[in-house]
Tab-separated table of N, CA and C in Angstrom:
chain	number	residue	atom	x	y	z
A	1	UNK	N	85.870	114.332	115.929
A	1	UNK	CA	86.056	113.158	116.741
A	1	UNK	C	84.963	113.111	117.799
A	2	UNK	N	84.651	111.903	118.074
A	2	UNK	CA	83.415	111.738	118.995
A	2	UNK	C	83.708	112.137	120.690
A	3	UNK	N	84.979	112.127	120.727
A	3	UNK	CA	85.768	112.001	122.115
A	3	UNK	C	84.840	113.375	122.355
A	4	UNK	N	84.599	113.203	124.114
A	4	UNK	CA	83.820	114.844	124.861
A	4	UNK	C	85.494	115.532	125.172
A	5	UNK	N	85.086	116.689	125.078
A	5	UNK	CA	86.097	117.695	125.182
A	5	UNK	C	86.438	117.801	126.462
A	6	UNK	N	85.972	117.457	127.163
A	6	UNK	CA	86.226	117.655	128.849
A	6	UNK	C	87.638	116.222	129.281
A	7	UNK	N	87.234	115.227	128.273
A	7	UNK	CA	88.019	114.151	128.473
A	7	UNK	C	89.480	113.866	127.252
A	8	UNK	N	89.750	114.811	126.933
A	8	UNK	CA	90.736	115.177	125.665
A	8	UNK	C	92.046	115.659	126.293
A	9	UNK	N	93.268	114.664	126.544
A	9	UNK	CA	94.458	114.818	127.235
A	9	UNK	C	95.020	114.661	126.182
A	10	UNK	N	96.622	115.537	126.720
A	10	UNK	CA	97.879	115.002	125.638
A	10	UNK	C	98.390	113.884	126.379
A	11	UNK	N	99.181	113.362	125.939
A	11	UNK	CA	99.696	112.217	126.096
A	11	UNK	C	100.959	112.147	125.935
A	12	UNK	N	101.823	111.046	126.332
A	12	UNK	CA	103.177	110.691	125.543
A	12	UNK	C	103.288	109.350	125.141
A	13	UNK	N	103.516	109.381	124.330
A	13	UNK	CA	103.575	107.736	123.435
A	13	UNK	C	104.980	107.533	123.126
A	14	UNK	N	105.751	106.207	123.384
A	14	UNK	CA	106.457	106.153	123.008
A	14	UNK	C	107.136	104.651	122.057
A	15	UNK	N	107.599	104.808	121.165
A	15	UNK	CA	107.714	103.353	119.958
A	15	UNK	C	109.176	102.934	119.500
A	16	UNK	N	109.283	102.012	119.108
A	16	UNK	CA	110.628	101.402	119.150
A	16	UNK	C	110.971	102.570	117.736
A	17	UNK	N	112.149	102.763	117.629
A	17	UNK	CA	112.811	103.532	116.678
A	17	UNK	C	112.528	102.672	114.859
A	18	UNK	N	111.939	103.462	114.318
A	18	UNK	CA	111.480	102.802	112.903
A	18	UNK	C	109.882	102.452	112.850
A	19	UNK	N	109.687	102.288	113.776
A	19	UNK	CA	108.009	101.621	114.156
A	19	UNK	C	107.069	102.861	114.479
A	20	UNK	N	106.098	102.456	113.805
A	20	UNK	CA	104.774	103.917	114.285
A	20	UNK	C	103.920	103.617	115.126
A	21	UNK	N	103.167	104.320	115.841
A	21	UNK	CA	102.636	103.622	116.796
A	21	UNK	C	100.960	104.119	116.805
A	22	UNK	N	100.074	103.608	116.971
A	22	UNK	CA	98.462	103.862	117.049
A	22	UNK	C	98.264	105.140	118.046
A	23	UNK	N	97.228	105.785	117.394
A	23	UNK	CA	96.838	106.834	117.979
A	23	UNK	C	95.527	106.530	118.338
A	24	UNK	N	95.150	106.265	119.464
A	24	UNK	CA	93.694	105.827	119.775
A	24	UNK	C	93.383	107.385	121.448
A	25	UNK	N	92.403	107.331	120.951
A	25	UNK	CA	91.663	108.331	122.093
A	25	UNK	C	90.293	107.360	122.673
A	26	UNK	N	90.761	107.113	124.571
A	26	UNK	CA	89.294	106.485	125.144
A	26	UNK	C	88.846	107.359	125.703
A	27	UNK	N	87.469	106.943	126.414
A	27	UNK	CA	87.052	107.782	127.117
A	27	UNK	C	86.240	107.005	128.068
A	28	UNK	N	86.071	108.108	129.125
A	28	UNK	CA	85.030	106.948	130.119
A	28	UNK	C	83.952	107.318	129.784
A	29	UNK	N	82.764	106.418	129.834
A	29	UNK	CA	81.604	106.615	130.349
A	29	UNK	C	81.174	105.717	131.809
A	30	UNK	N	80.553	106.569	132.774
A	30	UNK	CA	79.881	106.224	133.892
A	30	UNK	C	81.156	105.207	134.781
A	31	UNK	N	82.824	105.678	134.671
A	31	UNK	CA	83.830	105.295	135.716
A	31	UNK	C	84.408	104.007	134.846
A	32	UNK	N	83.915	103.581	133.606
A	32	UNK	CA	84.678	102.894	132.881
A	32	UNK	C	85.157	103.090	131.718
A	33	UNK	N	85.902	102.766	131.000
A	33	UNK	CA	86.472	103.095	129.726
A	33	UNK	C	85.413	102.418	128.751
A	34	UNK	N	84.414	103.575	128.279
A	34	UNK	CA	83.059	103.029	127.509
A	34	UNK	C	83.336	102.995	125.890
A	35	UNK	N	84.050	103.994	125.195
A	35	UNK	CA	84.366	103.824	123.745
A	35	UNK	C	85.965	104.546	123.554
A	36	UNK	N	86.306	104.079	122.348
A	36	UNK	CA	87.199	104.564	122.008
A	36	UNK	C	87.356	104.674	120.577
A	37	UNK	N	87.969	105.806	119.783
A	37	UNK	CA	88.476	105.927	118.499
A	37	UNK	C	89.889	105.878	118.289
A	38	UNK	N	90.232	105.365	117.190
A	38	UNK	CA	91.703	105.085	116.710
A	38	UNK	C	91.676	106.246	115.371
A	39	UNK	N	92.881	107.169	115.759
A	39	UNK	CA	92.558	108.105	114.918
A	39	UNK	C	93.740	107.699	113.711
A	40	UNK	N	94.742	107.193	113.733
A	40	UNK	CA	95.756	106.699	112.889
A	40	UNK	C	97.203	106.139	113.747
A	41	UNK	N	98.074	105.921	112.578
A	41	UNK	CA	98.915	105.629	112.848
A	41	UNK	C	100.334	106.851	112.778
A	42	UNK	N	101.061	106.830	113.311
A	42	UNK	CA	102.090	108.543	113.428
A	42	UNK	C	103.334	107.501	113.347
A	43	UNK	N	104.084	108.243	112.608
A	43	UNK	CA	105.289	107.617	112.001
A	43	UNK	C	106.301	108.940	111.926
A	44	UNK	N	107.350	108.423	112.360
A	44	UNK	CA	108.246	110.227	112.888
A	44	UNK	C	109.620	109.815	112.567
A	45	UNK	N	110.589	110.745	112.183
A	45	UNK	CA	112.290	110.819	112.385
A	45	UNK	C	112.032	111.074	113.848
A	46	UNK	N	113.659	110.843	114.127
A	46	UNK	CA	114.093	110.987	115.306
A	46	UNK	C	113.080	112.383	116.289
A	47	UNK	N	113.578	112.977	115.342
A	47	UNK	CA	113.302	114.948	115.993
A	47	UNK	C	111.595	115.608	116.096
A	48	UNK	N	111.075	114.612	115.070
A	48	UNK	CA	109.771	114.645	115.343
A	48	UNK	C	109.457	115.710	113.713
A	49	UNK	N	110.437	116.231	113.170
A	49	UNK	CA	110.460	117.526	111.999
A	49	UNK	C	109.786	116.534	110.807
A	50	UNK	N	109.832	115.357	110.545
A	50	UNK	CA	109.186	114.843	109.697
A	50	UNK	C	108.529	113.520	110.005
A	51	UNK	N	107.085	113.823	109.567
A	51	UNK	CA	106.042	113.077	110.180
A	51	UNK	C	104.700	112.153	109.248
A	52	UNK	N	104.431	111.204	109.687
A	52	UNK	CA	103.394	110.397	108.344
A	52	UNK	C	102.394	110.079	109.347
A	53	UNK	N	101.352	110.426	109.397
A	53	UNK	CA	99.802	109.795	110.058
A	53	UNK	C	99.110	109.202	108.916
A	54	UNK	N	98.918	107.961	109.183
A	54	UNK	CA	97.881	107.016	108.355
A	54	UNK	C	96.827	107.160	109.329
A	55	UNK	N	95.306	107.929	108.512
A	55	UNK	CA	94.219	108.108	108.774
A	55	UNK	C	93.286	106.763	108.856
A	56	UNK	N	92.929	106.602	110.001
A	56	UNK	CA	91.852	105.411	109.608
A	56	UNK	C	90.328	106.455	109.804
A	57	UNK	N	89.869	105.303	108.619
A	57	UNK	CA	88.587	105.859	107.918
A	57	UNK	C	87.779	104.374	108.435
A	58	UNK	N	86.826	105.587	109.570
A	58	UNK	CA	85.921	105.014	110.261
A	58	UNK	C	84.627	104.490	109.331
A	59	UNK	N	84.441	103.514	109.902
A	59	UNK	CA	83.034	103.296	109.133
A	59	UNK	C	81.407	102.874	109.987
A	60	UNK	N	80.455	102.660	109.307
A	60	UNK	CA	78.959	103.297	110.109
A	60	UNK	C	79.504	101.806	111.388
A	61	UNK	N	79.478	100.883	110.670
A	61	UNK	CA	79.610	99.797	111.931
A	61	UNK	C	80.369	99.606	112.751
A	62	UNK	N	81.586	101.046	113.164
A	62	UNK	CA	81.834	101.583	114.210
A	62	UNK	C	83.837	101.020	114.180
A	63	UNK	N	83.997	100.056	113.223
A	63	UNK	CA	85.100	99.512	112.670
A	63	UNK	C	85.992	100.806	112.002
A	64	UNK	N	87.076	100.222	111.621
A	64	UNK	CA	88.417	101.229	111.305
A	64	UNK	C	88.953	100.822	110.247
A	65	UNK	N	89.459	101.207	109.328
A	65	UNK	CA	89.956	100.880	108.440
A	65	UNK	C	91.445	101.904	107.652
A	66	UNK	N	92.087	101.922	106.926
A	66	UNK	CA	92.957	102.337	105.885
A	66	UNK	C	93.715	100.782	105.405
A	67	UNK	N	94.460	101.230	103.981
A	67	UNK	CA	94.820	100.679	103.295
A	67	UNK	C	95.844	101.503	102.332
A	68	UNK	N	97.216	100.831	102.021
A	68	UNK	CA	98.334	101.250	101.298
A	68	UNK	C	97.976	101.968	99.686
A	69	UNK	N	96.815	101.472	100.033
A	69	UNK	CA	96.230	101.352	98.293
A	69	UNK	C	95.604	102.717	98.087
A	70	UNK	N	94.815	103.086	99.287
A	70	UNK	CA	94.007	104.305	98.540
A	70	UNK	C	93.432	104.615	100.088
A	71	UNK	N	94.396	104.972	101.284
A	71	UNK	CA	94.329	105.188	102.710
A	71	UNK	C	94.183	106.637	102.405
A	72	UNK	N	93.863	107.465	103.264
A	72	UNK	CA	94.591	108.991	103.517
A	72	UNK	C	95.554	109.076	104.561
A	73	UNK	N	96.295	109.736	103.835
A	73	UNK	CA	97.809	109.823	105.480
A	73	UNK	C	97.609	111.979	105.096
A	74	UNK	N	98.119	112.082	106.404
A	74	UNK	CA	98.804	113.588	106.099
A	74	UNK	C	100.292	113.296	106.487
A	75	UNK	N	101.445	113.967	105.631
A	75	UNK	CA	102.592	113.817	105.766
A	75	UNK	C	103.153	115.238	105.722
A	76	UNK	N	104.262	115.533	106.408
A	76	UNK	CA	104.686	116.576	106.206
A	76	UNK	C	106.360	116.576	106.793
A	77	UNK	N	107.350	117.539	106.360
A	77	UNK	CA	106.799	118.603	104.844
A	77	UNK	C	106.879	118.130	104.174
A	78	UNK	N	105.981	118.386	102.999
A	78	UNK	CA	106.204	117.769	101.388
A	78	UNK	C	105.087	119.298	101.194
A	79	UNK	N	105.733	119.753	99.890
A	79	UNK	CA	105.196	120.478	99.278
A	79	UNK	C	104.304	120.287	97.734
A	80	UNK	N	104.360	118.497	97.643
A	80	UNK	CA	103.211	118.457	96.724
A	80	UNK	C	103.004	116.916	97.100
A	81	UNK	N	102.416	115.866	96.384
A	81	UNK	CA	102.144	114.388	96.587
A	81	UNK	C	103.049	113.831	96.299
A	82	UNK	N	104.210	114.098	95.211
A	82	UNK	CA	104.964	113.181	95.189
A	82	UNK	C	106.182	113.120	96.059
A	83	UNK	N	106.627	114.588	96.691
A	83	UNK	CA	107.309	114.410	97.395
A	83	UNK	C	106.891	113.522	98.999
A	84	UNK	N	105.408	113.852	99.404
A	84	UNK	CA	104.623	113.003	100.480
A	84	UNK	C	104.917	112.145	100.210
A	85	UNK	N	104.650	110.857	99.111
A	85	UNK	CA	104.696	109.792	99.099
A	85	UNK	C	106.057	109.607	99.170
A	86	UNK	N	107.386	110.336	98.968
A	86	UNK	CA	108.749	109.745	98.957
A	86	UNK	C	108.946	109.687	100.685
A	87	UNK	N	108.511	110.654	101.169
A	87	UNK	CA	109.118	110.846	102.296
A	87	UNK	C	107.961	109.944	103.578
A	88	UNK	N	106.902	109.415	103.258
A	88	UNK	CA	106.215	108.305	103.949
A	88	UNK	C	106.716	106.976	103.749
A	89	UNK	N	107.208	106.839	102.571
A	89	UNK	CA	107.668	105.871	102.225
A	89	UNK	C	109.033	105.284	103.135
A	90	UNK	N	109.735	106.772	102.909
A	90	UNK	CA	110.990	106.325	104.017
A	90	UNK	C	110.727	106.353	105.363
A	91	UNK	N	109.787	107.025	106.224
A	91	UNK	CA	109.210	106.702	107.575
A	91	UNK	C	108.483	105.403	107.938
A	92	UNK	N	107.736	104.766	107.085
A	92	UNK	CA	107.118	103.433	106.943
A	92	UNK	C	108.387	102.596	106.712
A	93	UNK	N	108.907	102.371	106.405
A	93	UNK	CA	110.028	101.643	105.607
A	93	UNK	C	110.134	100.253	106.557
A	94	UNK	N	110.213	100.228	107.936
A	94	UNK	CA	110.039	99.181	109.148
A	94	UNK	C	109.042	98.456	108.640
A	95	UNK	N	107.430	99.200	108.433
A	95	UNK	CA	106.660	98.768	108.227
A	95	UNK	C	106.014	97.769	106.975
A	96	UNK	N	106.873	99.145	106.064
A	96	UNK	CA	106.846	98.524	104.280
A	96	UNK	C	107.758	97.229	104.176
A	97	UNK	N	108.484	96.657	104.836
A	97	UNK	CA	109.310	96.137	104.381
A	97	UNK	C	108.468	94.729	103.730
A	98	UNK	N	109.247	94.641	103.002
A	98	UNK	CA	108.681	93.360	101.593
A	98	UNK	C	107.677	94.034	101.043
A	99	UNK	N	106.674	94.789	101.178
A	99	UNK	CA	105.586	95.162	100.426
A	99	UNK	C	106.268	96.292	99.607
A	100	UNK	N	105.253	96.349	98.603
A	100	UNK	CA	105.290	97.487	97.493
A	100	UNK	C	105.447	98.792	98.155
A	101	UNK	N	106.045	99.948	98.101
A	101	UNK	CA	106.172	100.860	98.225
A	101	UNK	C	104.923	102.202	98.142
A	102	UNK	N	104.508	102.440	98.566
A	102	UNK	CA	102.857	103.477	98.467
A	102	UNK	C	103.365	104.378	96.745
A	103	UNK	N	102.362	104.686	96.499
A	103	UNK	CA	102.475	105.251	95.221
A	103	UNK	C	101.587	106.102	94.896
């Protein structure tokens, strides 16, 4: 990540129950908030024990991107892909609703 290490806080975020919420890191340059990266989206149960980050995949013209189709998420636990995709599926589910299901 481009973020300087000197300017790298935790945070607390907080999102309506069902809803995931953006993970963006700013930073200042020279006393203003000069850039920022959006690192994904975090999608959680209650307890926080099961979790879905949709990766956005930066590109050269400084834009963000993922897609349902062929995004990278890390999900966990799942101990292979198909269980990932069952259990993103049910954390997205707010999100998925009417759309196709990830596959």
């Amino acid at each position: 990540m481009p973020v300087p290490k000197e300017q790298m806080k935790n945070r607390t975020f907080i999102a309506r129950k069902g809803e995931g919420f953006l993970l963006v890191y700013q930073w200042f340059e020279i006393g203003v908030i000069g850039k920022s990266f959006p690192l994904g989206t975090l999608y959680a149960d209650d307890d926080f024990r099961q979790i879905t980050l949709t990766l956005i995949e930066q590109r050269e013209d400084g834009s963000g991107h993922w897609s349902s189709g062929d995004g990278l998420m890390l999900t966990a636990p799942a101990k292979d892909r198909t269980e990932a995709i069952h259990l993103a599926n049910k954390l997205m589910s707010h999100t998925l609703r009417g759309l196709l299901p990830l596959s």
